[in-house]
Tab-separated table of C-alpha atoms in Angstrom:
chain	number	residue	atom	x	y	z
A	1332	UNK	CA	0.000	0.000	0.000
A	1333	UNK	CA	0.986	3.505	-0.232
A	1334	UNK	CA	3.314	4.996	2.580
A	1335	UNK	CA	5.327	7.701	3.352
A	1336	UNK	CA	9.396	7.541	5.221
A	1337	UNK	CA	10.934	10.149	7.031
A	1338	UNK	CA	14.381	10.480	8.536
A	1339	UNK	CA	14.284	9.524	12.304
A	1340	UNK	CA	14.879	12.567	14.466
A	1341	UNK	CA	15.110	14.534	16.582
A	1342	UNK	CA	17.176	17.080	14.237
A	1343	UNK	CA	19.326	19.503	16.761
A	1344	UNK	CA	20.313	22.500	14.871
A	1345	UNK	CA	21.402	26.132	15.846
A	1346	UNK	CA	19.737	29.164	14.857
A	1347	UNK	CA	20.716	30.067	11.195
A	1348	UNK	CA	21.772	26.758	10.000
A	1349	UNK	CA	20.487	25.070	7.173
A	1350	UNK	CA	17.671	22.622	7.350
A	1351	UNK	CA	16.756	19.677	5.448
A	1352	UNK	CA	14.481	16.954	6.699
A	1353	UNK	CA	14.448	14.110	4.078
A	1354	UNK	CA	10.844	12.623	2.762
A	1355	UNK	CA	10.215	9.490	0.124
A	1356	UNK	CA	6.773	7.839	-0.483
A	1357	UNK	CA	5.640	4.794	-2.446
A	1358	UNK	CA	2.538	5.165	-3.913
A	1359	UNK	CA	0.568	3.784	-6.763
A	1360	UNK	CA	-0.680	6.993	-9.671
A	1361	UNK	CA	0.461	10.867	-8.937
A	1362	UNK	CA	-0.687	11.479	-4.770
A	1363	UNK	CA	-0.433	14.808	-3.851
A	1364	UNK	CA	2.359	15.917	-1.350
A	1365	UNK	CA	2.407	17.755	2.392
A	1366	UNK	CA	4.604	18.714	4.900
A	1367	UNK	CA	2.110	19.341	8.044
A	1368	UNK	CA	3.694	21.119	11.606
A	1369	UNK	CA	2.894	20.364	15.177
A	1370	UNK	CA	4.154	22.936	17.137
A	1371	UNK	CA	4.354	21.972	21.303
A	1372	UNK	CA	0.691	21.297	22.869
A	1373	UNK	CA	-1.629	22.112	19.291
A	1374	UNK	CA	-2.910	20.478	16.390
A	1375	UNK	CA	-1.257	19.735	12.684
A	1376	UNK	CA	-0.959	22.715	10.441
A	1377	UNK	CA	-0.727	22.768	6.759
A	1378	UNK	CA	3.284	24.075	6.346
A	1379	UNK	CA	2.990	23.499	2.241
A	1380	UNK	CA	1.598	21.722	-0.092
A	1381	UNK	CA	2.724	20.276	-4.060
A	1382	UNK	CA	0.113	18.569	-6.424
A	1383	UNK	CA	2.412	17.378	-9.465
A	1384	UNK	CA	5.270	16.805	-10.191
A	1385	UNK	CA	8.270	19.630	-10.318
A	1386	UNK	CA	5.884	21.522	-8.144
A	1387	UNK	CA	7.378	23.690	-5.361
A	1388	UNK	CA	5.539	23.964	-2.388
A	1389	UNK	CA	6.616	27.082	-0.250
A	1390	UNK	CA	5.338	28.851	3.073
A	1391	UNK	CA	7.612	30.612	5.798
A	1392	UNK	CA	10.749	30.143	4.577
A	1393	UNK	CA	10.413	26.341	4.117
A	1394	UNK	CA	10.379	24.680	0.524
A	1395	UNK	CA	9.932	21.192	-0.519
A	1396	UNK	CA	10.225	20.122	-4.466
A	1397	UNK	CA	7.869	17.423	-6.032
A	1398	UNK	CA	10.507	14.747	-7.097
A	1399	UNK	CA	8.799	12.068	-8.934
A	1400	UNK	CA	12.162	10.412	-10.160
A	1401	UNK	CA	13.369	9.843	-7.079
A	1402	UNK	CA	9.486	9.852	-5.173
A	1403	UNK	CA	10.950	12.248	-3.204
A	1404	UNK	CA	9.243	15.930	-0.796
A	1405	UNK	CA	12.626	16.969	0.963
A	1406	UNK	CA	11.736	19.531	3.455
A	1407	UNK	CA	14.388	22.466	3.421
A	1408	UNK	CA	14.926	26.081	4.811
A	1409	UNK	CA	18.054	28.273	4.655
A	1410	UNK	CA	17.774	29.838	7.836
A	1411	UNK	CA	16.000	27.782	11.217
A	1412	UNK	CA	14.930	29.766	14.153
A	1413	UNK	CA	14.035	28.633	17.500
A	1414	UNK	CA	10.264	29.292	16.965
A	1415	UNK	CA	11.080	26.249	14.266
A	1416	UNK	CA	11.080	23.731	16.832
A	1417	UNK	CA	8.368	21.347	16.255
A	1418	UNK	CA	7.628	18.111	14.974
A	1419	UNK	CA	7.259	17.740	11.017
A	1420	UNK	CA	5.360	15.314	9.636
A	1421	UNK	CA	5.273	14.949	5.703
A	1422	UNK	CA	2.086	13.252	3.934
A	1423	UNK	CA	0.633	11.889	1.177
A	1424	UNK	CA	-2.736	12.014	-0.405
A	1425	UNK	CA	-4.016	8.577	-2.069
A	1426	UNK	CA	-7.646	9.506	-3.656
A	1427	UNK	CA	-9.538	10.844	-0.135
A	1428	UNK	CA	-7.126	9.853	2.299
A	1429	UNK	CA	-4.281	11.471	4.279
A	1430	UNK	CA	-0.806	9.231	4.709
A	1431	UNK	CA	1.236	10.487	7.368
A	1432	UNK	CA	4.975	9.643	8.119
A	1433	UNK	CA	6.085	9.324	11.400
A	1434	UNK	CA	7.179	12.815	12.162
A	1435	UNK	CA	10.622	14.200	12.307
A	1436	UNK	CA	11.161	16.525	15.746
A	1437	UNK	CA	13.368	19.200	15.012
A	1438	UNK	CA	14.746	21.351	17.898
A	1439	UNK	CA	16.957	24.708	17.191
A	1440	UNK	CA	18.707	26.381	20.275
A	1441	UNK	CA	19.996	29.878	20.119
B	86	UNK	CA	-12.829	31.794	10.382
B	87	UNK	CA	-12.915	29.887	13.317
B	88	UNK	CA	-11.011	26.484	13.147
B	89	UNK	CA	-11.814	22.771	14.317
B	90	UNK	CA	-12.725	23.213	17.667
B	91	UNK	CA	-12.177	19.751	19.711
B	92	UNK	CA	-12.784	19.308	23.362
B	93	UNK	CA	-12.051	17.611	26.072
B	94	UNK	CA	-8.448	18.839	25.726
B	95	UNK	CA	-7.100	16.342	28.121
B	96	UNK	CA	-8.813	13.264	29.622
B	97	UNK	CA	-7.222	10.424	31.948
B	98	UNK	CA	-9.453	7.449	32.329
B	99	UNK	CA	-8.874	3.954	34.185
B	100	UNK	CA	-9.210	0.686	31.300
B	101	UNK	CA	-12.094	-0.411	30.910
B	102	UNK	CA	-13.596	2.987	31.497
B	103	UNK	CA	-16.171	4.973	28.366
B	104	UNK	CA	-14.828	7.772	27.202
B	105	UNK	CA	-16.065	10.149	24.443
B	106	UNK	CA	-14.679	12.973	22.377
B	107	UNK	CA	-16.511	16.424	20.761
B	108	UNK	CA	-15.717	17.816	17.484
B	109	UNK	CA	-17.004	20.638	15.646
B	110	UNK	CA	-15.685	21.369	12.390
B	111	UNK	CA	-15.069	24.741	10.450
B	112	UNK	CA	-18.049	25.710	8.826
B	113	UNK	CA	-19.383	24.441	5.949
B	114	UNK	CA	-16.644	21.356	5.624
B	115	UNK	CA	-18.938	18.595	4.420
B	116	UNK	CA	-15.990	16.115	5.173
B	117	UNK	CA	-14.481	15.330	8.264
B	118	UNK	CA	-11.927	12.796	10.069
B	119	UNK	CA	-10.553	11.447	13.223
B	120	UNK	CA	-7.158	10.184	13.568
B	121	UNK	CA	-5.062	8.314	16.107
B	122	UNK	CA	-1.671	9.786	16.842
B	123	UNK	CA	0.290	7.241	19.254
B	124	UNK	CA	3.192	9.015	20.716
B	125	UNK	CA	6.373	8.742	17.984
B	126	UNK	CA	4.061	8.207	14.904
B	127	UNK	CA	2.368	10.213	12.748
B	128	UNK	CA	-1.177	10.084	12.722
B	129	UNK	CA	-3.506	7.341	11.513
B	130	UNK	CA	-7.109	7.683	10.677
B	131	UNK	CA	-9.882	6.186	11.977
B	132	UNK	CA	-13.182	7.219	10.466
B	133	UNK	CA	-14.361	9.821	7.436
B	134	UNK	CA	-17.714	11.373	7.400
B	135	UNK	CA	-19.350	12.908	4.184
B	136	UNK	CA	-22.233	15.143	5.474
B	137	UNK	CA	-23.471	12.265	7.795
B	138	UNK	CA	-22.489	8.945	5.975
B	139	UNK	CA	-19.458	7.264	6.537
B	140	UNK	CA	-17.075	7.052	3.530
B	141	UNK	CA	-14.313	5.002	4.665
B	142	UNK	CA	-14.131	3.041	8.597
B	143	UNK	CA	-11.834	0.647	7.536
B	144	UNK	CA	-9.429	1.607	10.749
B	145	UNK	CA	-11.586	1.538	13.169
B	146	UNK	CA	-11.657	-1.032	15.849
B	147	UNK	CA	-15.433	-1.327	15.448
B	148	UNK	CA	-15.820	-3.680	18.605
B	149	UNK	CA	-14.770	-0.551	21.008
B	150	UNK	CA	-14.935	2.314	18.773
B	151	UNK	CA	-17.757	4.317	17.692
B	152	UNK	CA	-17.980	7.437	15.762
B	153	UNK	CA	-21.186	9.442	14.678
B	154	UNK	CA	-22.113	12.751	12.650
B	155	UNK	CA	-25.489	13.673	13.153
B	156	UNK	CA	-26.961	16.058	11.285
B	157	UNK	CA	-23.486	16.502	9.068
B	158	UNK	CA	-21.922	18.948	11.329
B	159	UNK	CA	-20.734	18.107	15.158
B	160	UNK	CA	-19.065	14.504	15.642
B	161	UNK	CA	-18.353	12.496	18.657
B	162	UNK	CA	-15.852	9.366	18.714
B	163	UNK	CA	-16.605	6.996	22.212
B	164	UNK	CA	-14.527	4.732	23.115
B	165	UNK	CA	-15.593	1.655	25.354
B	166	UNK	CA	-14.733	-0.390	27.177
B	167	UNK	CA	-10.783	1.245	27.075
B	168	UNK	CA	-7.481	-0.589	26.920
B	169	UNK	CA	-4.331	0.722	27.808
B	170	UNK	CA	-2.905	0.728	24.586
B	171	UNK	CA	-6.056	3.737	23.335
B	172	UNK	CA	-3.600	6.226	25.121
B	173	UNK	CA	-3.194	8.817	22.450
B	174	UNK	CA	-3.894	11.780	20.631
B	175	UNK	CA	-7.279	11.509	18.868
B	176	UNK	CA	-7.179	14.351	16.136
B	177	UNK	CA	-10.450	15.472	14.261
B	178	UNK	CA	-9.568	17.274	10.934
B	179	UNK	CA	-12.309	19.187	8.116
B	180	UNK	CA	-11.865	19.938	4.691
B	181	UNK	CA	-14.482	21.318	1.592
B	182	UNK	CA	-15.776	18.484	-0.513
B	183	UNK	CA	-12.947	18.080	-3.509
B	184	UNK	CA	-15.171	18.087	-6.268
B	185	UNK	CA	-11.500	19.377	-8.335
B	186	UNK	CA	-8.424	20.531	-7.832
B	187	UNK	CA	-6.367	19.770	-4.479
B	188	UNK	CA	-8.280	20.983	-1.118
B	189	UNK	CA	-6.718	21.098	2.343
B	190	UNK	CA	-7.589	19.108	5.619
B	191	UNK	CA	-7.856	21.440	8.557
B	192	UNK	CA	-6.870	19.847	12.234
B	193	UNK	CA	-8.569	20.837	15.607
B	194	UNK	CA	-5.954	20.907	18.522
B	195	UNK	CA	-6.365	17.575	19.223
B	196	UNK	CA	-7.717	15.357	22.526
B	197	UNK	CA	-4.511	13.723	24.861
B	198	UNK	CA	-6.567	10.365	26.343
B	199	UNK	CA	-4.291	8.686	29.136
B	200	UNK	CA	-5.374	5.103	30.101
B	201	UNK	CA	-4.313	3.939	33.436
């Protein structure tokens, strides 16, 4: 069935360094592609989205690319800051469903 | 807009224990969802409602769980008799119907159940 794998965290980075938190999925057809955020004590929020392939999803400084070749959503940004630490989840979308990975925590300290 | 509003926010229970969970979603979502998120994974769902029929249950451990959306708007998931291993996050999520095009699933803040 379709799934989605995400690099095991938690990612420890310093403020300003660069980010990338590494996403593949298996699925059958073209899904459509999230990264969702879970910030401390609230629900998931939509970080960006990509519907084909090539797309680039962006949103605060984060991007992700649509890599079909490689069935890849690599989650990047050029510049973390500690309101960045979360948990990251990236997703899938097989026809009405949402596929989640199992999160990736990522924790930035001044 | 308001967003999903979910409540309890917290609930401990002892197994074996009923327990049940409120959702209202943002207004005007014909479709909503609950999900399962066990601590360290991402989250897995349960039960989708169109208006008030259920589209897809397949998840759900039916001889425990119940879920219902009367009247297509406010949902409650029960849970009962609970077993220790229900401890989680139960997330209820909204989103337009996708008649075209890619829509977007909107998440309430979540309930944390604790089974003792």
């Amino acid at each position: 069935g379709d799934s989605v794998t995400q690099m095991e965290g938690p990612v420890t980075l310093s403020e300003e360094a660069f980010l990338t938190i590494n996403c593949t999925y298996t699925a059958t057809g073209y899904p459509s592609l999230f990264w969702y955020v879970q910030y401390p004590g609230e629900g998931l929020q939509l970080l960006l989205k990509a519907t084909k392939a090539d797309d680039k999803g962006s949103n605060k400084g984060f991007e992700a690319t649509y890599r079909k070749e490689t069935t890849s959503f690599h989650l990047e940004k050029g510049s973390v800051q500690v309101s960045d630490s979360a948990v990251y989840f990236c997703a899938l979308r097989s026809t009405d469903k949402l596929i989640f990975g199992t999160g990736t925590r990522l924790q930035v300290f001044p | 807009e308001a967003g999903v509003a979910q409540s309890p926010r917290y609930k401990i229970i002892e197994k074996r224990q009923s327990v049940a969970f409120w959702c209202n979603p943002i207004s005007g979502h014909a479709t909503l969802y609950w999900y399962q998120q066990i601590l360290g994974q991402g989250p897995k769902l349960l039960i989708q409602f169109q208006n008030n029929g259920v589209v897809d249950d397949s998840q759900l451990p039916k001889d425990r769980f119940s879920a219902e959306r009367l009247k297509g708007v406010d949902s409650t998931l029960k849970i009962q008799p609970a077993k220790l291993e229900d401890s989680a996050v139960y997330l209820c999520a909204s989103s337009n119907t996708p008649t075209s095009g890619p829509y977007t699933q909107y998440f309430g803040p979540g309930t944390r159940l604790t089974v003792l």
